GROMACS .gro file of C-alpha atoms in nm:
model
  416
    1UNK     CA    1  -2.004  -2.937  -6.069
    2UNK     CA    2  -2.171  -3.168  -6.299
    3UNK     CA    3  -1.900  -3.371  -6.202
    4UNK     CA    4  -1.926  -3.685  -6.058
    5UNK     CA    5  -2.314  -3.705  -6.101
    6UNK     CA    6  -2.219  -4.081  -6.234
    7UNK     CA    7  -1.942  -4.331  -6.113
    8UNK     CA    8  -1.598  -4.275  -6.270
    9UNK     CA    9  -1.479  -4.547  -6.575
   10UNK     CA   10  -1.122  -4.576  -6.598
   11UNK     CA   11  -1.008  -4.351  -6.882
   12UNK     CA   12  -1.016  -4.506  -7.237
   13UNK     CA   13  -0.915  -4.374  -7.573
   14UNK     CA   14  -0.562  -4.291  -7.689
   15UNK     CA   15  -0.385  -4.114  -7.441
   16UNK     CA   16  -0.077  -4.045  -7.705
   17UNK     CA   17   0.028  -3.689  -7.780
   18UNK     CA   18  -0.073  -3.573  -8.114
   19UNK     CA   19  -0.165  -3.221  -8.043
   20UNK     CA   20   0.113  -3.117  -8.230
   21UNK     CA   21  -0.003  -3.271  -8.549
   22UNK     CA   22  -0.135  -3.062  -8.849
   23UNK     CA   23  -0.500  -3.110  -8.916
   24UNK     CA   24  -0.517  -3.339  -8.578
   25UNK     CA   25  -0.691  -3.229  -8.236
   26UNK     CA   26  -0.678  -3.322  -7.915
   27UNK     CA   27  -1.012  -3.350  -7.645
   28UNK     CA   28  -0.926  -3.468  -7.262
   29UNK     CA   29  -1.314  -3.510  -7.146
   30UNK     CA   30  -1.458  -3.667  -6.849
   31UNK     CA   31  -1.599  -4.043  -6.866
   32UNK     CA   32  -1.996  -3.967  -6.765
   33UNK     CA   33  -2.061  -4.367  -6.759
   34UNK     CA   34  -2.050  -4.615  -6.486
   35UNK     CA   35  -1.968  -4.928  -6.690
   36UNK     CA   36  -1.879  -5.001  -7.084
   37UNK     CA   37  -2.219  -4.993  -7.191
   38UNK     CA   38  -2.326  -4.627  -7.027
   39UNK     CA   39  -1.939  -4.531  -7.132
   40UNK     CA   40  -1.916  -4.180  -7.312
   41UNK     CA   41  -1.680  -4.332  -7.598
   42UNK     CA   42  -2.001  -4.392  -7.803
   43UNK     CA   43  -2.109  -4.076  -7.834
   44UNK     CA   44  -1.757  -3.904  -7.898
   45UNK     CA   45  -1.681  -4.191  -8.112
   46UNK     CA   46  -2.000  -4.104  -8.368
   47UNK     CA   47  -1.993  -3.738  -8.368
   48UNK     CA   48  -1.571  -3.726  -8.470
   49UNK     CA   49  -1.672  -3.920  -8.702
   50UNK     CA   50  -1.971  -3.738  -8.825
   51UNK     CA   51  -1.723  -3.411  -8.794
   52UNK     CA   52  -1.471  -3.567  -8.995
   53UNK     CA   53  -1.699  -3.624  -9.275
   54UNK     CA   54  -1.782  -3.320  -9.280
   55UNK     CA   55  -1.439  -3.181  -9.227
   56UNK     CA   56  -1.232  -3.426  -9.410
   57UNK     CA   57  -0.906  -3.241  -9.336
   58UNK     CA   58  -0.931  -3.257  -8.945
   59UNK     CA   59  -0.933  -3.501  -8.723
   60UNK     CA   60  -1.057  -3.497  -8.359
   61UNK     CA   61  -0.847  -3.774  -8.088
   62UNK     CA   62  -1.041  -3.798  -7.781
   63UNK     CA   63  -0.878  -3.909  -7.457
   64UNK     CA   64  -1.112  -4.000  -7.176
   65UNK     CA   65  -1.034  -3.975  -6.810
   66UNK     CA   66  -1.234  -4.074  -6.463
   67UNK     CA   67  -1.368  -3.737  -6.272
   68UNK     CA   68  -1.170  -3.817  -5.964
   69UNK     CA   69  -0.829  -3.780  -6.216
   70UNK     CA   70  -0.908  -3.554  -6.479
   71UNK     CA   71  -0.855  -3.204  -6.322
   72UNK     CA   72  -0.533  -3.308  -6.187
   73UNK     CA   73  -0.427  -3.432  -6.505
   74UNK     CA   74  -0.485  -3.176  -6.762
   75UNK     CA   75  -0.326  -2.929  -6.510
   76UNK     CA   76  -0.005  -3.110  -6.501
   77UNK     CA   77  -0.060  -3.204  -6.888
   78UNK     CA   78  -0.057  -2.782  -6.937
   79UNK     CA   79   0.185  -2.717  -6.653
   80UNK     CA   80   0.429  -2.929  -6.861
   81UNK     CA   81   0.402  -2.788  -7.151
   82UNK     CA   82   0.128  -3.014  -7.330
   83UNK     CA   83  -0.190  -2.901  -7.327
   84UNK     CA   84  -0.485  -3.066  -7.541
   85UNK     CA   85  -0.642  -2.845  -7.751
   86UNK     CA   86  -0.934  -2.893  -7.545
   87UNK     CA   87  -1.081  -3.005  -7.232
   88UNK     CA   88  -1.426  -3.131  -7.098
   89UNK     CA   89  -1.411  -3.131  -6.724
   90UNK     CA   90  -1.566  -2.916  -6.425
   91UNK     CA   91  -1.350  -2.631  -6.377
   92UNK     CA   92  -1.164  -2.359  -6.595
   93UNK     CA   93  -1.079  -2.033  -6.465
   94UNK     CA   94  -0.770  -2.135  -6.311
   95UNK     CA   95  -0.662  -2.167  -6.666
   96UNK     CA   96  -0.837  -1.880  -6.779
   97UNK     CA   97  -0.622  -1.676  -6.481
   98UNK     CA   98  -0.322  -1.824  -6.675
   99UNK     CA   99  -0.435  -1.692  -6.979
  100UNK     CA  100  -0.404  -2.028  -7.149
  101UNK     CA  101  -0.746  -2.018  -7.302
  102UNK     CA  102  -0.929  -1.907  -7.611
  103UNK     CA  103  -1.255  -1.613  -7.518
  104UNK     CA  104  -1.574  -1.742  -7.671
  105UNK     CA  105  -1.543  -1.475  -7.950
  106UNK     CA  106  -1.224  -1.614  -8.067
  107UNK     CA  107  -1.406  -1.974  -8.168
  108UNK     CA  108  -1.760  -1.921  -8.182
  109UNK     CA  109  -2.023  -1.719  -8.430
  110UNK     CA  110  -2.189  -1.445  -8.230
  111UNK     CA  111  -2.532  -1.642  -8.278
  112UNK     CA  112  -2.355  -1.946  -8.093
  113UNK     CA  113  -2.251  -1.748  -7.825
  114UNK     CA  114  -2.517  -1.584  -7.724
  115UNK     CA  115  -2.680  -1.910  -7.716
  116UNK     CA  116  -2.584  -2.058  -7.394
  117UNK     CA  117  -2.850  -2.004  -7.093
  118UNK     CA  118  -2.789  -1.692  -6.883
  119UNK     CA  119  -2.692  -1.849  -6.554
  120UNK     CA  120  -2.447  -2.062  -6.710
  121UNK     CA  121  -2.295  -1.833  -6.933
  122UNK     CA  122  -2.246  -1.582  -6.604
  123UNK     CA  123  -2.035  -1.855  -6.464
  124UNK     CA  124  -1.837  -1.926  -6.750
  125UNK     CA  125  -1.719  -1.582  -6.761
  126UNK     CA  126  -1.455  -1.392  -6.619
  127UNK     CA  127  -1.492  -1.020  -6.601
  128UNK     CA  128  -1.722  -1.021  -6.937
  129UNK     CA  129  -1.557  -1.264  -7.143
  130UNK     CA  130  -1.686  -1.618  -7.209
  131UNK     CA  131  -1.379  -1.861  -7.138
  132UNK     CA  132  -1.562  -2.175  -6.964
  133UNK     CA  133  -1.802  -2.295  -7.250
  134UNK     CA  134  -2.127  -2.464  -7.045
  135UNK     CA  135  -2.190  -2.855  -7.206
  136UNK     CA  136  -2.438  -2.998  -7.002
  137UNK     CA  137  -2.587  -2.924  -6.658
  138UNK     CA  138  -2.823  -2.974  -6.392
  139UNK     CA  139  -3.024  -2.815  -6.087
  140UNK     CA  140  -3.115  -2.948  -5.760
  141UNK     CA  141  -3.454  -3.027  -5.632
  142UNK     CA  142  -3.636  -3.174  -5.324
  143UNK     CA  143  -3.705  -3.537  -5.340
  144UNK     CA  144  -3.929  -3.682  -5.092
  145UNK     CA  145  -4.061  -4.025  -5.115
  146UNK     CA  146  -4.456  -3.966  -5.170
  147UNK     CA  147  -4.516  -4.378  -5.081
  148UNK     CA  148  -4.392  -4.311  -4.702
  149UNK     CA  149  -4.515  -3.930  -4.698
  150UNK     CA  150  -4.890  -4.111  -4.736
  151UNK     CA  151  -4.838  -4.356  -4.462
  152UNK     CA  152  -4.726  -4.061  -4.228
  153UNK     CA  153  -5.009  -3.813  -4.324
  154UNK     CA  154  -4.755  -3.572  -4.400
  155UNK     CA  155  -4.756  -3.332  -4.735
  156UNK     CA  156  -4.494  -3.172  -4.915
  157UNK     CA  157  -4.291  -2.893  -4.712
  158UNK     CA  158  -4.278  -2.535  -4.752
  159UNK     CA  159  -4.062  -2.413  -4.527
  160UNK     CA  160  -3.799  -2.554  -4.273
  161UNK     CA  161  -4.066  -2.607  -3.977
  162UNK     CA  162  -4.258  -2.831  -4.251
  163UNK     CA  163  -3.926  -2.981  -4.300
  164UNK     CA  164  -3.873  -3.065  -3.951
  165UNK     CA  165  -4.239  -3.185  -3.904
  166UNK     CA  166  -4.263  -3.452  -4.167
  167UNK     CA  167  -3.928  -3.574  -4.069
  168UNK     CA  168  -3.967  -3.638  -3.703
  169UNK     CA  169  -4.317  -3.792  -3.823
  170UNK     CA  170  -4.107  -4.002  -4.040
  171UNK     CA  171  -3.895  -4.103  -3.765
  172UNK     CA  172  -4.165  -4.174  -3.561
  173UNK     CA  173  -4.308  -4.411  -3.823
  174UNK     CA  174  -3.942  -4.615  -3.854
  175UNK     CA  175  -3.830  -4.473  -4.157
  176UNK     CA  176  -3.420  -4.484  -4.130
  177UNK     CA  177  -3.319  -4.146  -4.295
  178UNK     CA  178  -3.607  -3.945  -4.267
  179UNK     CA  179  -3.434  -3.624  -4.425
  180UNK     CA  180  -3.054  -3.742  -4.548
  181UNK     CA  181  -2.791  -3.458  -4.504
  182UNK     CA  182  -2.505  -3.516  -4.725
  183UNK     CA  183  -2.189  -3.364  -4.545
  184UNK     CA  184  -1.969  -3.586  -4.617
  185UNK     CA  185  -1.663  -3.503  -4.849
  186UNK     CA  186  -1.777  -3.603  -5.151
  187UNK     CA  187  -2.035  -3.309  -5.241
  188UNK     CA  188  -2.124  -3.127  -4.923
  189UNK     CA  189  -2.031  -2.807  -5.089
  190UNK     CA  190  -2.384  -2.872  -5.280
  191UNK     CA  191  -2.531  -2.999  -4.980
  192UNK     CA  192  -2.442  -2.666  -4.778
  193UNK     CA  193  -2.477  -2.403  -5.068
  194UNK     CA  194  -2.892  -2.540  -5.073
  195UNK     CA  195  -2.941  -2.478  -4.752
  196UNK     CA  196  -2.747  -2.152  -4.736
  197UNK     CA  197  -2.961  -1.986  -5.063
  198UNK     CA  198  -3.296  -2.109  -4.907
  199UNK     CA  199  -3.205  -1.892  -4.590
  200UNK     CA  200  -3.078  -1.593  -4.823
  201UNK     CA  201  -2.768  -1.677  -4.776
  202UNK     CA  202  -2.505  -1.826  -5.034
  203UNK     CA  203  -2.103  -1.874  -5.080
  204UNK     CA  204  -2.098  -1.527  -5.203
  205UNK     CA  205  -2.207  -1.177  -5.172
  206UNK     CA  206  -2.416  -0.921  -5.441
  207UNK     CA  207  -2.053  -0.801  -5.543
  208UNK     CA  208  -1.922  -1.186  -5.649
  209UNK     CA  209  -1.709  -1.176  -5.318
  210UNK     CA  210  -1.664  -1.478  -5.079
  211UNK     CA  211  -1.901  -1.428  -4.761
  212UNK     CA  212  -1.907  -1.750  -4.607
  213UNK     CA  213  -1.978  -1.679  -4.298
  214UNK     CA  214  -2.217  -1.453  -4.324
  215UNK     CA  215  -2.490  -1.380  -4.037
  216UNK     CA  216  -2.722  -1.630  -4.210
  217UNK     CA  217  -2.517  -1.934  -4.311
  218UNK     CA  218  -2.404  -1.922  -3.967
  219UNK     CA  219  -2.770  -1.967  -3.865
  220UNK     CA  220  -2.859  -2.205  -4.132
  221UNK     CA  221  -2.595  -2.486  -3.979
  222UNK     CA  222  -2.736  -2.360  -3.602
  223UNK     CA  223  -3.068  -2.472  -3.690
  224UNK     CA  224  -2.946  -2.745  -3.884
  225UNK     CA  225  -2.779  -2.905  -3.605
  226UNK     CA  226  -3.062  -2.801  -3.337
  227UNK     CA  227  -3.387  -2.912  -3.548
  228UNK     CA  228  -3.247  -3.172  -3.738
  229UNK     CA  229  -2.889  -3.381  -3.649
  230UNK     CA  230  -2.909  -3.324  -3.264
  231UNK     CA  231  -3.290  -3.447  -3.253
  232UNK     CA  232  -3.178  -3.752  -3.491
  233UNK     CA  233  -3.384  -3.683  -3.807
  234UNK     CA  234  -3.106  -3.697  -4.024
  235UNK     CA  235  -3.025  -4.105  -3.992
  236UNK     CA  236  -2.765  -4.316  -3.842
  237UNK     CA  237  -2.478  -4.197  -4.038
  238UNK     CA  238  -2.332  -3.878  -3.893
  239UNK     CA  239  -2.373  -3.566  -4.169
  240UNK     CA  240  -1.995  -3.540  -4.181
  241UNK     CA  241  -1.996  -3.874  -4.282
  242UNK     CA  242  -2.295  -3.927  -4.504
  243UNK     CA  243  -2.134  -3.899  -4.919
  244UNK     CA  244  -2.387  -3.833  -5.139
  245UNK     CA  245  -2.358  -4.145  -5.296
  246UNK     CA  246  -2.472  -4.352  -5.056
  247UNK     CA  247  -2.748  -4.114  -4.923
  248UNK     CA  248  -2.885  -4.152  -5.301
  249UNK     CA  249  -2.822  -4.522  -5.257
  250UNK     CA  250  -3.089  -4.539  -4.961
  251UNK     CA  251  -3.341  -4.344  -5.121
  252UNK     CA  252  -3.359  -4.553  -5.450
  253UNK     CA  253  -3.428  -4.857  -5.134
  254UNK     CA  254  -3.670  -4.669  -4.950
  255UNK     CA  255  -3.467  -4.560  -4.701
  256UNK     CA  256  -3.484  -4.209  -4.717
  257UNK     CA  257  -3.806  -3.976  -4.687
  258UNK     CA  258  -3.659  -3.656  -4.806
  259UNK     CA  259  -3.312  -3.563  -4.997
  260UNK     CA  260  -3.132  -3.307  -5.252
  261UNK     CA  261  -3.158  -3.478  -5.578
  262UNK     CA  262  -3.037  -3.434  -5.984
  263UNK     CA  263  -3.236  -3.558  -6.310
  264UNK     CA  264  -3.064  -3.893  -6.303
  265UNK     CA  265  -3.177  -3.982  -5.950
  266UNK     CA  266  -3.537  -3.896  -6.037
  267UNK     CA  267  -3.458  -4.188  -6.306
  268UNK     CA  268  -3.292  -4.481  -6.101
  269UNK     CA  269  -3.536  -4.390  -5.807
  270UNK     CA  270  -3.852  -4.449  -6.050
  271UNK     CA  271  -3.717  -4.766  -6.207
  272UNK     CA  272  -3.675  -4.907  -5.882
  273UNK     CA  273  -4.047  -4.833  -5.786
  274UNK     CA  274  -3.995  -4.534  -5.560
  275UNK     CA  275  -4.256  -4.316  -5.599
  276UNK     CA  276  -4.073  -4.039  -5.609
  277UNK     CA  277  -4.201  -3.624  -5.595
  278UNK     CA  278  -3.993  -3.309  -5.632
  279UNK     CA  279  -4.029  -2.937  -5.441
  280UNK     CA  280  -3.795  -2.636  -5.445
  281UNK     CA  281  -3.629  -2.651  -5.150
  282UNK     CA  282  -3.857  -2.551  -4.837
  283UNK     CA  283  -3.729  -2.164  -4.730
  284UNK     CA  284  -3.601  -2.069  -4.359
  285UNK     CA  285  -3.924  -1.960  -4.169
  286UNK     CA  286  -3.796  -1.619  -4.156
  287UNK     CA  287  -3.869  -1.590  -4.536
  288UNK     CA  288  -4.167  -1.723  -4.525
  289UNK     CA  289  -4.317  -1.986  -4.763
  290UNK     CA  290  -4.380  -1.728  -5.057
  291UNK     CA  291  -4.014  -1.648  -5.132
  292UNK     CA  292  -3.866  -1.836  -5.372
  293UNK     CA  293  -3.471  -1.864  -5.356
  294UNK     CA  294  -3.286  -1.973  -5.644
  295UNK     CA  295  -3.181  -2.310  -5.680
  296UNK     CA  296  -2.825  -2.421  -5.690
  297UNK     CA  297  -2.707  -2.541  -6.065
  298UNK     CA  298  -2.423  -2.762  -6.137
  299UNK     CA  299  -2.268  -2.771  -6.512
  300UNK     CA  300  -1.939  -2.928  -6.676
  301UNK     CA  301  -1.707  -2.677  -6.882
  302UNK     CA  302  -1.536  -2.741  -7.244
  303UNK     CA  303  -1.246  -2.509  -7.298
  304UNK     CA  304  -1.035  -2.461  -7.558
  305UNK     CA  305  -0.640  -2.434  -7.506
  306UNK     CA  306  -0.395  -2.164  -7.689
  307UNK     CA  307  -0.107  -2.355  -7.658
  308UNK     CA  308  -0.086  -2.531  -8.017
  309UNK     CA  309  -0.235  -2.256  -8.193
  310UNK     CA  310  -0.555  -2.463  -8.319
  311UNK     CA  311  -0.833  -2.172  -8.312
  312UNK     CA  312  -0.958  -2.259  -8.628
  313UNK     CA  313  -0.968  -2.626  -8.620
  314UNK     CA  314  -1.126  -2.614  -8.246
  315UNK     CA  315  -1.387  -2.325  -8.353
  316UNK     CA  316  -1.494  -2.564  -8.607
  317UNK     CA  317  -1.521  -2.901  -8.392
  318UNK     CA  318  -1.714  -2.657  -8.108
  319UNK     CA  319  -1.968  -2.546  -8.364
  320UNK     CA  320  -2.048  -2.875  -8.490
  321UNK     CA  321  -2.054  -3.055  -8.130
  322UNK     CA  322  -2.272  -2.791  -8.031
  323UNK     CA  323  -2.527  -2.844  -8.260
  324UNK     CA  324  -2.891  -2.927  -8.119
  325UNK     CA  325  -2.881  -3.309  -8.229
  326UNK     CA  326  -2.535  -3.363  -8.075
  327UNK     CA  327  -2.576  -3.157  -7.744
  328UNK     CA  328  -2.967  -3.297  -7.699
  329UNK     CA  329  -2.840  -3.708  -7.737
  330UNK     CA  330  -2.543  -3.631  -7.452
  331UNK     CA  331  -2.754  -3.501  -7.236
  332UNK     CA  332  -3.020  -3.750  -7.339
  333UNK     CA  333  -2.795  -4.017  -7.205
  334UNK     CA  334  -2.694  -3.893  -6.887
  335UNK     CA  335  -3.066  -3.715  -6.759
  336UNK     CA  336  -2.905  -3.391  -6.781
  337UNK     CA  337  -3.008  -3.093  -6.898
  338UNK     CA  338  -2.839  -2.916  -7.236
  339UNK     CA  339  -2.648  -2.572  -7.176
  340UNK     CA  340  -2.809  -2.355  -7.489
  341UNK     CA  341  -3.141  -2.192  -7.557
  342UNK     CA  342  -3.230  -2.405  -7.825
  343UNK     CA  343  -3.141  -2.699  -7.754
  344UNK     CA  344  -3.352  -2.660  -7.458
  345UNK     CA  345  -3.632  -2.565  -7.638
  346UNK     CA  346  -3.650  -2.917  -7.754
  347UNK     CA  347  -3.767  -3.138  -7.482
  348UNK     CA  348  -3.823  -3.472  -7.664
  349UNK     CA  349  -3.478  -3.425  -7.875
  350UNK     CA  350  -3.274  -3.349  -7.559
  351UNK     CA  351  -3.441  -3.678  -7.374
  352UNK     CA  352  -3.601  -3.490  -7.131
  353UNK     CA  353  -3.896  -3.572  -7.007
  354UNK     CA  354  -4.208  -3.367  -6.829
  355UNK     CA  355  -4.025  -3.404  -6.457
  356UNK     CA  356  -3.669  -3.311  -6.625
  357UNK     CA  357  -3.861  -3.009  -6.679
  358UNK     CA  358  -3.882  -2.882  -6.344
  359UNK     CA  359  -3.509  -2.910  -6.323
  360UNK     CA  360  -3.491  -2.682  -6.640
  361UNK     CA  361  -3.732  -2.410  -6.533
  362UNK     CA  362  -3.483  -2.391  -6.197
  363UNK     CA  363  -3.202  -2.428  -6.359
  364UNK     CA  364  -3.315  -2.112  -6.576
  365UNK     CA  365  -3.294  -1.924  -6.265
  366UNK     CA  366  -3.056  -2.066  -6.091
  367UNK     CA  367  -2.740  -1.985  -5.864
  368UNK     CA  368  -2.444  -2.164  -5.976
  369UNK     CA  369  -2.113  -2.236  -5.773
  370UNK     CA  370  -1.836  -1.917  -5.805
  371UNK     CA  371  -1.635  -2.168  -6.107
  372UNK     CA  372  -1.543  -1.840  -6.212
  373UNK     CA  373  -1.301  -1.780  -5.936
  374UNK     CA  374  -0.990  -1.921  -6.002
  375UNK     CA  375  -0.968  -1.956  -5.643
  376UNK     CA  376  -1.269  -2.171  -5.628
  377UNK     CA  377  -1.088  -2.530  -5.665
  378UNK     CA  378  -0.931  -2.502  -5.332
  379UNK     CA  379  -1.215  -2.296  -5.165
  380UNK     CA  380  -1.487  -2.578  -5.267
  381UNK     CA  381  -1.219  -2.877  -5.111
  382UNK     CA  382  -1.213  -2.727  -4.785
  383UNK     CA  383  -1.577  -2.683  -4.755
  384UNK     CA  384  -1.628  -3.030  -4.825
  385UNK     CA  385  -1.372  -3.177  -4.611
  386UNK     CA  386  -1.494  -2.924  -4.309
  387UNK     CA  387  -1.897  -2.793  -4.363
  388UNK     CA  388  -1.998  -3.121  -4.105
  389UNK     CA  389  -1.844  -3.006  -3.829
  390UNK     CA  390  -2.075  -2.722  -3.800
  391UNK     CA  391  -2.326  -2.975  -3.736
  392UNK     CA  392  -2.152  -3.227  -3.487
  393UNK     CA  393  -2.262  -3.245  -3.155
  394UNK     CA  394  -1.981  -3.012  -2.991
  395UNK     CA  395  -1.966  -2.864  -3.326
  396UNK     CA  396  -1.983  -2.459  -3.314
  397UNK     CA  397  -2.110  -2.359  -3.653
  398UNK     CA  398  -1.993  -1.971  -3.625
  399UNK     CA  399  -1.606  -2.094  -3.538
  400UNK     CA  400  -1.634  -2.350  -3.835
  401UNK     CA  401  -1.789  -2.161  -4.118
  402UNK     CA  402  -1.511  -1.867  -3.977
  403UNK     CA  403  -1.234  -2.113  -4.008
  404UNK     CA  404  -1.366  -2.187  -4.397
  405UNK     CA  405  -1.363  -1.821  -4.482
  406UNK     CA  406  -1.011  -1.767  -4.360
  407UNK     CA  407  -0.866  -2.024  -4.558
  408UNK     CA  408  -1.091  -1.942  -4.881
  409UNK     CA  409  -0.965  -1.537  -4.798
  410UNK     CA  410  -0.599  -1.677  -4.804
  411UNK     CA  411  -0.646  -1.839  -5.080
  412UNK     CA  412  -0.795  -1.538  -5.320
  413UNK     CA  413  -0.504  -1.298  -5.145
  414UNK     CA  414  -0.220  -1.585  -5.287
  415UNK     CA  415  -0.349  -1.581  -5.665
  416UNK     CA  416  -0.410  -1.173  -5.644
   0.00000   0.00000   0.00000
């Protein structure tokens, strides 16, 4: 997910039930900021307010949460029997599986549907209906740090064997992460699913079915651990324990020569005076350095909940959020990238800039996590709490990744 691309703010806005209310609505959405002046209130504050202007017999209640609460809390929240009418967060077909959701159809015009990009509308679907509506997103690139890759002699990598080059030249040279793994519990589920797709390999198989541990994953985290962790290119920190977080942390000090990266981290890296370059991610020599393997996309999900019978009032808020102007200035915030066609077809409106683009072009084609399992929640926890083992040093990658697929497999068979 999206999810977590910025530090959590403690929730804010009135928590009080109103769903109930005639002509009132209720939004639970995720706090994107890290501090009261980056805080999301601002921008939900101005567009209700521009909505109820416009719609002078609804009125819109927002209720903001931290990431690390709010999937736990709207599921209790609909588990006890009161739902908001909607939800901004990073998963939904759990709910969808429940059938406590409004389709797409039911709340948008056909024009506004089909306006979502194609690799985010896929994973907002279940079977061919639209549940999970895509709000903002992003893709993940190469950073290396082009100030250190001069003083090595070293250029930007291909293909894993360029990978491991420049980084034991890094080390060689001092730097202290010269490529940072993130494995720690935090996000390694990105962290693995990269390195997976760039060996042809992925969480999933042509048919949308779990294939963890798959001849090629298994020989992505056995090269992994052979070329990069056991010959120490991968830093001080052991992968298992390396959070994303602070392997982001590192690179905006120098730190780091090479690293997974978002928009925003392109951003904070810059305005610290890193000098800062992005590269799809360099292919598994066996592919060879012309394929080009899609790159893994993250995006947040608004749905819209049955339970108080607010269609109409919700299809109405959804179109007008949606709007170009509206979408474009959240995303502009954050560095993300907008979920529809048009919006972006608007660089300068959606505050991207001529590097966000590279992000957009591979989001365009990109692989996203399987959201639309409602299975996926559980699957995506115990990859994150177990994917570094398969690079430890008495770490056996095959026995790992097999131990991650039979828990994911007994997971699907329970919600079947």
């Amino acid at each position: 997910m999206v999810l977590g691309l910025l530090l959590p703010l403690s929730g804010c806005g009135d928590s009080g039930n109103r769903a109930g209310d005639s002509g009132t609505i209720r939004l639970v959405a995720a706090e994107y900021g890290d501090n009261e002046a980056t805080s999301s209130k601002a921008f939900w504050d101005k567009v209700t307010a521009d909505f109820t202007k416009a719609n002078p017999g609804i009125k819109v209640e927002v209720q903001l949460m931290p990431w690390a609460d709010i999937d736990r809390e709207v599921s209790r929240m609909v588990k006890s029997g009161n739902a908001p009418d909607m939800a901004l967060m990073g998963s939904y077909s759990d709910f969808a599986a429940q059938d406590k959701l409004y389709s797409a159809d039911e709340l948008l015009s056909v024009t506004a549907e089909a306006n979502f990009l194609q690799p985010l509308a896929e994973a907002g679907s279940v079977g061919n209906t639209l549940y999970g509506l895509p709000w903002v997103a992003s893709s993940r690139l190469l950073f290396y740090n082009q100030g250190l890759f001069k003083q090595v002699g070293v250029s930007e990598p291909k293909t894993w064997s360029d990978l491991k080059s420049a980084a034991k030249a890094l080390k060689d040279k001092g730097v202290k992460y010269p490529y940072a793994l993130p494995l720690g519990p935090e996000e390694a589920h990105a962290e693995a699913m990269i390195w997976e797709l760039s060996n042809g390999g992925g969480y999933a198989d042509s048919s949308g079915n779990y294939n963890l541990a798959s001849d090629q994953n298994i020989s992505t985290f056995r090269w992994l651990k052979d070329n990069l962790v056991g010959p120490g290119l991968t830093g001080p920190v052991p992968p298992s324990r390396l959070n994303r977080a602070d392997a982001f942390a590192a690179f905006t000090r120098g730190e780091v020569g090479m690293l997974n990266g978002y928009p925003q981290l392109l951003h904070e890296a810059r305005a610290k005076g890193i000098d800062v370059r992005t590269a799809p991610m360099p292919v598994a020599d066996d592919l060879g350095a012309g394929e080009n393997p899609p790159a893994v996309g993250v995006a947040d999900w608004m749905m819209a909940f049955k339970e108080h019978g607010k269609r109409v009032e919700i299809g109405k808020f959804l179109d007008f959020v949606y709007q170009d102007k509206n979408l474009s200035d959240f995303a502009g915030r954050y560095h993300l990238l907008p979920s529809t066609v048009s919006a972006s077809r608007n660089p300068s409106g959606a505050g991207l800039d001529s590097n966000d683009q590279f992000f957009l072009t591979a989001l365009r084609g990109a692989q996203l996590y399987p959201v639309n399992d409602p299975s996926w929640v559980t699957v995506s926890d115990t990859i994150k709490r177990n994917i570094g083992r398969a690079v430890e040093p008495n770490g056996d990658a095959k026995a790992v990744l097999e131990e991650i697929a039979a828990k994911a497999n007994e997971e699907t068979r329970k919600r079947q």
